[in-house]
Amino acid sequence: MAVSINSVPAAGRLPVVVVGAGPVGLAAAAHLVERDIEPLVLEAGPSAGTAVRGWAHVRLFSPWAEVTDPAAEKLLAPTGWARPDGTAYPTGGDWAEQYLQPLADVLGDKVRYGATVTGVARAGRDRIVDSGRDEQPFTVHIRSAGGREERITARAVIDASGTWSTPGPMGADGLPALGEKSAADRVSYRVPDLTDPAVRARYAGRRTAVVGSGASAFTALAHLADLAGDEPGTHAVWVLRRGITGSTYGGGEADQLPARGALGLRAAAAVENGYASAATGFRTESVEREGDIGSDGRLVLVAEDGRRLGPVDEIIVLTGFRPDLSFLSELRLGLDERLQAPTALAPLIDPNVHSCGTVYPHGVNELSHPEQGVHLVGMKSYGRAPTFLAMTGYEQVRSVTAAIAGDREAAERVELTLPETGVCGGAGLFDDPDAARTGEGGEGGEAGGCCAAPAPLQIGVGAPASSGGC
């Protein structure tokens, strides 16, 4: 295995390493360029927006006007790029092809593909050592697609790697259910693209368990219900850890986020029309195969209380996402013990407190850690919280890059005007161009939401005294 060790250049020439070439990572690079700071974007995948392309068939809840970054648009303008109709709602594929890839192309060799970050540390200091720590640059260890190892020195690190690569498991205790891994050939953690003939054949005429209660689960149920209308024998079993209440399907027609309400109504219709059945209060403990061990039998879900559900042919697990913190283990991060989000940000996004997903503007003050110079941004900054808005991520990196440039006043005075119809979301079924706007869940995550009247809010000064009703 080839190994490359870079010499350490003068501090002023060190780049800022950005992990991830998704919407927020590329926006961070654009803001750094705008401030004459050299970025180096490291993307594990083969192209820009690799995670977004993973849900290319899913339509965002936010229109084009809310999913492009101003600094990025300035970089793109000289190329003749024109932003698509601001009132139209792109799919993940549209977002990647019409905005993210062109932006990455403009950045040129400032973006490296096939570069997986395997570790970040202070040069010559593990997380224990105090002496001279803050004066040391960062070392970023990467592995290329071909297995070559390399070490890059950086003045700061912006981690915008998202959470798409680490979906939540089926087990109700946050760990994989017993047998979940051995049933991997029958378990998916993504909303299926039923326009793909191979995927359609996997679910057509079969019984599928859908585990989860957010917008992604609503979307899967609606897609399977459509399939059931065309393919006899297709049926979904909706596995809910809680019971069905008046809020299970969202607000319906009264929902302040119409697109979210429409999704909930589609899921409710799937159940009412007999295309799906619901198993409530079902906390999965294990997955078993019918027949002998090693057989290709159908699957049975077993709950903590001993109830058995099945048999089913397939399982779709849509229980949210979580951050991969493994490559940051040598850094001193301040993370909330529940959400794994920065401690100052967590109270603003904690679903235990904000049931409707209220999100206030925030920036470098809420995103800072005991380790100076490292920032988790974008969906990763939300840890396990299920809501995220691209506009929020763009404001995050605008504030963070200002702080890196030494413009602390600008970093703390960044303002964000929230859209009238809400600040949350989750990618899902949303094909009606006349529906009101909502936010996208970063990488197709679960939905939540709260509506608020537009209000410019200063980053770093805390939440406002009051907000719009949920």
Coordinates of C-alpha atoms in Angstrom, one line a residue:
M1 CA 0.0 0.0 0.0
A2 CA 1.5 3.3 -1.1
V3 CA 1.9 6.0 1.6
S4 CA 2.5 9.7 1.0
I5 CA 3.5 12.1 3.8
N6 CA 3.2 15.8 3.0
S7 CA 5.7 18.3 4.5
V8 CA 4.2 21.0 6.6
P9 CA 4.1 24.3 4.7
A10 CA 3.9 27.7 6.3
A11 CA 0.7 28.3 8.3
G12 CA -0.5 31.1 6.0
R13 CA -0.4 28.7 3.0
L14 CA -2.4 25.9 4.6
P15 CA -5.8 25.1 3.1
V16 CA -9.0 24.7 5.0
V17 CA -10.1 21.1 4.5
V18 CA -13.8 20.6 3.8
V19 CA -15.1 17.1 4.2
G20 CA -17.8 16.3 1.8
A21 CA -18.8 17.7 -1.6
G22 CA -22.5 17.9 -0.9
P23 CA -24.6 21.1 -0.9
V24 CA -23.2 22.5 2.3
G25 CA -19.6 21.4 1.8
L26 CA -19.5 23.0 -1.7
A27 CA -21.1 26.2 -0.3
A28 CA -18.4 26.3 2.4
A29 CA -15.7 26.1 -0.4
A30 CA -17.5 28.9 -2.3
H31 CA -17.5 31.2 0.8
L32 CA -13.8 30.4 1.4
V33 CA -12.9 31.3 -2.1
E34 CA -14.9 34.5 -1.7
R35 CA -12.7 35.4 1.3
D36 CA -9.4 34.4 -0.6
I37 CA -8.9 31.4 1.6
E38 CA -7.8 28.2 -0.2
P39 CA -10.3 25.3 0.3
L40 CA -9.6 21.6 -0.3
V41 CA -12.8 19.6 -0.5
L42 CA -12.4 15.9 0.1
E43 CA -15.3 13.7 -1.3
A44 CA -15.3 10.0 -0.8
G45 CA -17.6 9.4 -3.7
P46 CA -16.9 9.7 -7.4
S47 CA -18.8 12.9 -8.0
A48 CA -20.3 16.0 -6.4
G49 CA -23.4 15.3 -4.3
T50 CA -22.8 11.6 -4.0
A51 CA -25.3 11.3 -1.1
V52 CA -27.9 13.4 -2.8
R53 CA -27.6 11.2 -5.9
G54 CA -28.6 8.3 -3.5
W55 CA -32.1 9.8 -3.4
A56 CA -32.1 11.2 -6.9
H57 CA -35.7 10.0 -7.5
V58 CA -37.1 12.0 -4.5
R59 CA -38.4 15.5 -4.8
L60 CA -37.3 18.2 -2.4
F61 CA -39.8 20.1 -0.3
S62 CA -37.9 23.4 -1.0
P63 CA -37.9 25.2 -4.4
W64 CA -34.8 26.1 -6.3
A65 CA -34.8 29.6 -4.8
E66 CA -34.0 28.1 -1.3
V67 CA -31.5 25.5 -2.2
T68 CA -28.7 27.5 -3.9
D69 CA -26.1 29.4 -2.0
P70 CA -25.4 33.1 -2.9
A71 CA -21.6 32.7 -2.8
A72 CA -21.9 29.7 -5.0
E73 CA -24.0 31.5 -7.5
K74 CA -21.4 34.2 -7.8
L75 CA -18.8 31.6 -8.7
L76 CA -21.1 30.0 -11.2
A77 CA -22.3 33.2 -12.9
P78 CA -19.2 33.8 -15.1
T79 CA -19.7 30.3 -16.6
G80 CA -23.1 31.2 -18.0
W81 CA -24.9 29.1 -15.4
A82 CA -28.5 30.3 -14.8
R83 CA -30.4 29.2 -11.7
P84 CA -33.4 27.1 -12.6
D85 CA -36.9 28.5 -12.1
G86 CA -36.9 29.6 -8.4
T87 CA -40.4 28.4 -7.9
A88 CA -39.8 24.9 -9.2
Y89 CA -39.1 22.0 -6.9
P90 CA -36.0 19.9 -7.9
T91 CA -35.5 16.2 -7.3
G92 CA -32.3 15.1 -5.7
G93 CA -31.0 14.2 -9.2
D94 CA -31.8 17.7 -10.5
W95 CA -30.1 19.3 -7.5
A96 CA -26.9 17.3 -8.2
E97 CA -26.8 17.6 -11.9
Q98 CA -27.9 21.2 -12.4
Y99 CA -26.2 22.8 -9.4
L100 CA -23.8 20.7 -7.3
Q101 CA -21.8 19.2 -10.1
P102 CA -21.4 22.5 -12.0
L103 CA -20.3 24.2 -8.8
A104 CA -17.7 21.5 -8.1
D105 CA -16.5 21.8 -11.7
V106 CA -16.0 25.5 -11.2
L107 CA -13.9 24.8 -8.1
G108 CA -11.8 22.5 -10.2
D109 CA -8.8 20.9 -8.4
K110 CA -10.0 22.3 -5.1
V111 CA -12.3 19.3 -5.1
R112 CA -10.8 15.8 -4.8
Y113 CA -13.0 12.7 -5.4
G114 CA -12.4 9.2 -4.1
A115 CA -10.8 10.6 -1.0
T116 CA -12.1 9.1 2.2
V117 CA -11.2 10.9 5.4
T118 CA -10.0 8.3 7.9
G119 CA -8.8 10.5 10.7
V120 CA -8.4 14.1 11.8
A121 CA -6.0 15.2 14.6
R122 CA -3.7 18.0 15.7
A123 CA -0.2 17.6 14.3
G124 CA 1.9 15.8 16.8
R125 CA -0.8 15.8 19.5
D126 CA -3.4 13.1 20.4
R127 CA -6.5 14.2 22.2
I128 CA -4.8 13.9 25.6
V129 CA -2.0 16.4 25.1
D130 CA -2.6 20.1 26.1
S131 CA 0.8 21.6 25.5
G132 CA 0.9 23.8 22.4
R133 CA -2.2 22.2 21.1
D134 CA -4.0 25.3 19.7
E135 CA -0.9 26.4 17.8
Q136 CA -0.6 23.2 15.9
P137 CA -2.2 22.7 12.5
F138 CA -4.6 19.8 11.7
T139 CA -3.5 16.6 10.0
V140 CA -6.1 15.0 7.9
H141 CA -5.6 11.3 7.0
I142 CA -7.2 10.2 3.8
R143 CA -7.4 7.0 1.8
S144 CA -7.9 7.0 -2.0
A145 CA -10.2 4.7 -3.9
G146 CA -7.1 2.7 -4.8
G147 CA -6.0 2.3 -1.2
R148 CA -3.3 4.9 -1.2
E149 CA -2.9 6.6 2.1
E150 CA -2.0 10.3 2.5
R151 CA -1.7 12.9 5.2
I152 CA -2.7 16.5 4.5
T153 CA -2.0 19.5 6.7
A154 CA -4.8 22.1 7.2
R155 CA -5.3 25.3 9.1
A156 CA -9.0 24.4 9.9
V157 CA -11.4 21.6 9.2
I158 CA -15.1 21.9 8.2
D159 CA -16.9 18.6 8.4
A160 CA -19.9 18.6 6.0
S161 CA -19.9 14.9 5.5
G162 CA -23.6 14.5 6.4
T163 CA -25.3 11.4 7.9
W164 CA -26.4 9.6 4.8
S165 CA -23.8 6.8 5.2
T166 CA -25.1 5.8 8.6
P167 CA -28.8 5.1 8.7
G168 CA -30.5 4.2 11.9
P169 CA -31.1 0.4 12.5
M170 CA -34.3 -1.5 13.0
G171 CA -33.8 -2.3 16.7
A172 CA -35.8 -0.1 19.0
D173 CA -32.8 0.3 21.4
G174 CA -30.8 2.1 18.7
L175 CA -28.8 -1.1 17.9
P176 CA -29.4 -3.5 15.1
A177 CA -32.1 -6.0 15.9
L178 CA -30.9 -9.6 16.4
G179 CA -30.8 -11.1 12.9
E180 CA -31.0 -7.8 11.1
K181 CA -27.5 -8.1 9.7
S182 CA -27.9 -11.7 8.6
A183 CA -31.1 -10.7 6.8
A184 CA -29.3 -7.9 4.9
D185 CA -30.3 -9.3 1.5
R186 CA -33.9 -8.5 2.4
V187 CA -33.4 -5.2 4.3
S188 CA -33.1 -1.7 2.7
Y189 CA -32.5 1.6 4.5
R190 CA -33.7 3.9 1.6
V191 CA -36.9 5.0 0.0
P192 CA -37.2 2.6 -3.0
D193 CA -37.1 4.0 -6.5
L194 CA -40.0 2.1 -8.0
T195 CA -39.3 3.6 -11.4
D196 CA -36.3 1.3 -11.6
P197 CA -37.5 -2.0 -13.1
A198 CA -35.2 -4.1 -10.9
V199 CA -36.3 -2.3 -7.7
R200 CA -39.9 -2.5 -8.8
A201 CA -39.6 -6.3 -9.3
R202 CA -38.2 -6.6 -5.8
Y203 CA -41.4 -5.3 -4.2
A204 CA -44.1 -6.1 -6.7
G205 CA -46.6 -8.7 -5.5
R206 CA -44.8 -9.0 -2.2
R207 CA -45.4 -8.1 1.4
T208 CA -43.1 -5.4 2.7
A209 CA -42.6 -4.1 6.3
V210 CA -41.9 -0.4 6.5
V211 CA -40.3 0.6 9.8
G212 CA -40.4 4.3 10.7
S213 CA -42.8 7.2 11.3
G214 CA -41.4 10.2 9.4
A215 CA -41.7 11.6 6.0
S216 CA -39.5 8.9 4.5
A217 CA -41.8 6.2 5.8
F218 CA -44.8 8.2 4.5
T219 CA -43.1 8.3 1.1
A220 CA -42.4 4.6 1.0
L221 CA -45.9 3.7 2.0
A222 CA -47.4 6.0 -0.7
H223 CA -45.0 4.5 -3.4
L224 CA -45.9 1.0 -2.3
A225 CA -49.6 1.8 -2.3
D226 CA -49.3 3.0 -5.9
L227 CA -47.5 -0.2 -6.8
A228 CA -50.2 -2.2 -5.1
G229 CA -52.8 -0.6 -7.4
D230 CA -50.9 -2.0 -10.4
E231 CA -49.5 -5.2 -9.0
P232 CA -52.0 -7.5 -7.2
G233 CA -50.6 -9.1 -4.0
T234 CA -48.4 -6.1 -3.1
H235 CA -49.0 -5.0 0.5
A236 CA -47.1 -2.9 3.1
V237 CA -47.1 -3.4 6.8
W238 CA -46.3 -0.2 8.6
V239 CA -44.3 -0.9 11.8
L240 CA -44.7 1.9 14.4
R241 CA -43.0 2.1 17.7
R242 CA -45.9 4.1 19.1
G243 CA -49.6 4.0 18.6
I244 CA -51.6 5.9 16.0
T245 CA -52.9 9.2 17.3
G246 CA -54.3 12.3 15.7
S247 CA -50.8 13.5 14.9
T248 CA -49.4 10.3 13.4
Y249 CA -50.2 11.4 9.9
G250 CA -49.2 15.0 10.5
G251 CA -51.7 17.8 10.2
G252 CA -53.4 16.7 7.0
E253 CA -55.2 19.5 5.3
A254 CA -54.7 21.7 8.3
D255 CA -50.9 21.2 8.4
Q256 CA -49.0 24.4 8.2
L257 CA -46.6 22.6 5.9
P258 CA -49.0 21.6 3.1
A259 CA -46.5 19.2 1.5
R260 CA -45.9 17.4 4.7
G261 CA -49.7 17.2 5.3
A262 CA -50.2 15.8 1.8
L263 CA -47.6 13.1 2.5
G264 CA -49.4 12.2 5.7
L265 CA -52.7 12.0 3.8
R266 CA -51.2 9.7 1.2
A267 CA -49.9 7.4 4.0
A268 CA -53.3 7.5 5.7
A269 CA -55.0 6.6 2.4
A270 CA -52.7 3.7 1.9
V271 CA -53.9 2.2 5.2
E272 CA -57.6 3.1 4.7
N273 CA -57.6 1.6 1.2
G274 CA -56.2 -1.6 2.4
Y275 CA -52.8 -1.3 0.6
A276 CA -51.1 -1.1 4.0
S277 CA -51.8 -2.3 7.5
A278 CA -50.4 -0.9 10.7
A279 CA -48.6 -2.6 13.6
T280 CA -48.5 -0.2 16.5
G281 CA -46.5 -0.1 19.6
F282 CA -44.2 -2.6 17.9
R283 CA -40.6 -2.2 19.1
T284 CA -38.5 -4.6 17.1
E285 CA -36.1 -6.8 19.0
S286 CA -35.2 -9.5 16.4
V287 CA -35.7 -10.7 12.9
E288 CA -36.1 -14.4 12.1
R289 CA -36.2 -16.4 8.9
E290 CA -39.0 -18.9 8.4
G291 CA -37.7 -22.4 8.0
D292 CA -34.3 -23.8 8.9
I293 CA -31.3 -21.6 9.6
G294 CA -29.6 -20.6 6.4
S295 CA -32.8 -21.1 4.4
D296 CA -34.2 -18.5 2.0
G297 CA -37.5 -18.2 3.9
R298 CA -39.5 -15.1 4.5
L299 CA -38.9 -12.9 7.5
V300 CA -40.6 -12.5 10.8
L301 CA -40.2 -9.5 13.1
V302 CA -40.3 -10.1 16.8
A303 CA -41.1 -7.3 19.2
E304 CA -39.8 -6.7 22.7
D305 CA -43.1 -7.9 24.1
G306 CA -43.0 -11.2 22.2
R307 CA -45.4 -10.3 19.4
R308 CA -44.5 -11.7 16.1
L309 CA -45.2 -9.9 12.8
G310 CA -45.0 -11.5 9.4
P311 CA -44.1 -13.3 7.4
V312 CA -42.8 -10.5 5.1
D313 CA -40.7 -10.7 2.0
E314 CA -38.8 -7.4 2.4
I315 CA -38.1 -4.8 5.1
I316 CA -37.6 -1.1 4.6
V317 CA -36.0 0.6 7.6
L318 CA -36.5 4.4 7.7
T319 CA -35.6 5.3 11.3
G320 CA -33.5 8.3 10.6
F321 CA -29.7 8.9 10.4
R322 CA -26.8 9.5 12.7
P323 CA -23.4 11.1 12.4
D324 CA -20.2 9.1 11.8
L325 CA -17.8 10.4 14.4
S326 CA -15.2 7.7 14.2
F327 CA -12.6 9.7 12.2
L328 CA -12.9 12.6 14.6
S329 CA -11.9 10.5 17.7
E330 CA -8.6 12.4 18.3
L331 CA -10.4 15.8 18.4
R332 CA -11.9 17.4 21.4
L333 CA -15.6 17.8 20.5
G334 CA -18.3 19.2 22.6
L335 CA -21.4 17.1 21.7
D336 CA -24.8 16.8 23.4
E337 CA -25.2 13.4 25.0
R338 CA -28.6 12.7 23.3
L339 CA -28.3 14.2 19.8
Q340 CA -24.5 14.1 19.2
A341 CA -24.9 17.6 18.0
P342 CA -22.8 20.6 19.2
T343 CA -23.8 21.3 22.8
A344 CA -24.9 24.9 22.1
L345 CA -26.9 23.9 19.1
A346 CA -28.7 20.9 20.6
P347 CA -31.3 22.8 22.7
L348 CA -32.5 24.6 19.5
I349 CA -33.1 21.3 17.6
D350 CA -33.9 18.7 20.2
P351 CA -37.0 16.8 19.2
N352 CA -37.7 16.0 22.8
V353 CA -38.3 19.7 23.3
H354 CA -39.3 21.0 19.9
S355 CA -41.9 18.4 18.8
C356 CA -42.5 20.3 15.6
G357 CA -38.9 20.7 14.6
T358 CA -38.4 24.4 15.4
V359 CA -35.0 25.6 14.0
Y360 CA -33.5 29.0 14.8
P361 CA -30.7 30.6 12.7
H362 CA -27.3 29.8 14.2
G363 CA -23.6 30.1 13.3
V364 CA -20.1 29.8 14.6
N365 CA -21.0 30.4 18.3
E366 CA -23.4 27.4 18.3
L367 CA -21.0 25.3 16.1
S368 CA -17.8 25.8 18.0
H369 CA -16.0 23.0 20.0
P370 CA -13.4 22.9 22.7
E371 CA -11.0 22.1 19.7
Q372 CA -10.6 25.4 18.0
G373 CA -10.7 25.4 14.3
V374 CA -13.0 22.4 13.7
H375 CA -16.7 22.8 12.8
L376 CA -19.4 20.2 12.1
V377 CA -21.8 21.8 9.6
G378 CA -24.8 20.8 7.6
M379 CA -26.8 17.7 8.4
K380 CA -23.9 16.4 10.5
S381 CA -24.2 19.3 12.8
Y382 CA -27.7 18.2 13.7
G383 CA -26.4 14.8 14.9
R384 CA -29.5 12.6 15.3
A385 CA -32.0 15.4 15.1
P386 CA -34.3 14.7 12.1
T387 CA -34.8 18.2 10.6
F388 CA -32.6 20.3 8.4
L389 CA -32.9 23.1 5.9
A390 CA -30.3 23.9 3.2
M391 CA -30.7 27.6 3.9
T392 CA -29.7 27.0 7.5
G393 CA -26.6 25.1 6.3
Y394 CA -25.6 27.9 3.9
E395 CA -25.8 30.4 6.8
Q396 CA -23.8 28.1 9.0
V397 CA -20.9 28.0 6.6
R398 CA -21.1 31.7 5.9
S399 CA -20.7 32.4 9.6
V400 CA -18.0 29.8 10.1
T401 CA -15.9 30.9 7.1
A402 CA -16.1 34.5 8.3
A403 CA -14.7 33.4 11.7
I404 CA -11.9 31.4 10.0
A405 CA -11.0 34.6 8.1
G406 CA -10.8 36.5 11.3
D407 CA -13.9 38.6 10.7
R408 CA -15.6 37.7 14.0
E409 CA -18.0 40.7 13.8
A410 CA -19.3 39.5 10.5
A411 CA -19.5 35.9 11.7
E412 CA -21.8 36.9 14.6
R413 CA -23.9 39.4 12.6
V414 CA -25.0 37.0 9.9
E415 CA -28.7 37.2 9.4
L416 CA -31.1 34.6 8.0
T417 CA -34.7 35.3 7.0
L418 CA -36.8 32.2 7.4
P419 CA -39.3 31.3 4.7
E420 CA -42.9 32.0 5.6
T421 CA -44.1 28.4 5.3
G422 CA -41.7 26.7 7.7
V423 CA -38.1 25.8 8.3
C424 CA -38.0 22.1 8.3
G425 CA -38.7 19.1 6.1
G426 CA -37.6 15.9 4.7
A427 CA -37.4 14.8 1.1
G428 CA -40.5 13.0 0.0
L429 CA -43.4 12.9 -2.4
F430 CA -44.0 16.4 -3.6
D431 CA -44.9 16.8 -7.2
D432 CA -47.4 19.6 -7.0
P433 CA -45.7 22.8 -8.0
D434 CA -48.5 24.8 -6.5
A435 CA -48.0 23.4 -3.0
A436 CA -46.5 25.7 -0.5
R437 CA -42.8 25.6 0.3
T438 CA -41.0 23.5 3.0
G439 CA -37.5 22.4 3.7
E440 CA -35.5 19.4 2.6
G441 CA -34.2 16.9 5.1
G442 CA -30.6 17.2 4.1
E443 CA -30.1 13.7 2.7
G444 CA -33.7 12.6 2.5
G445 CA -34.1 12.4 6.2
E446 CA -37.2 12.3 8.4
A447 CA -39.5 15.3 8.5
G448 CA -40.5 17.6 11.3
G449 CA -41.6 21.2 11.1
C450 CA -42.7 24.4 12.5
C451 CA -44.0 27.5 10.8
A452 CA -42.9 31.0 11.6
A453 CA -43.4 34.4 10.1
P454 CA -40.3 35.7 8.3
A455 CA -37.9 37.3 10.8
P456 CA -34.3 38.3 10.4
L457 CA -32.5 36.9 13.4
Q458 CA -28.9 37.4 14.4
I459 CA -26.7 34.4 14.6
G460 CA -25.0 33.8 18.0
V461 CA -27.6 35.8 20.1
G462 CA -29.8 32.8 20.9
A463 CA -33.4 32.0 20.1
P464 CA -36.0 34.7 19.9
A465 CA -38.5 35.2 22.7
S466 CA -41.3 33.8 20.6
S467 CA -41.9 32.1 17.4
G468 CA -44.7 31.2 15.1
G469 CA -47.2 28.6 16.1
C470 CA -46.7 24.9 15.2

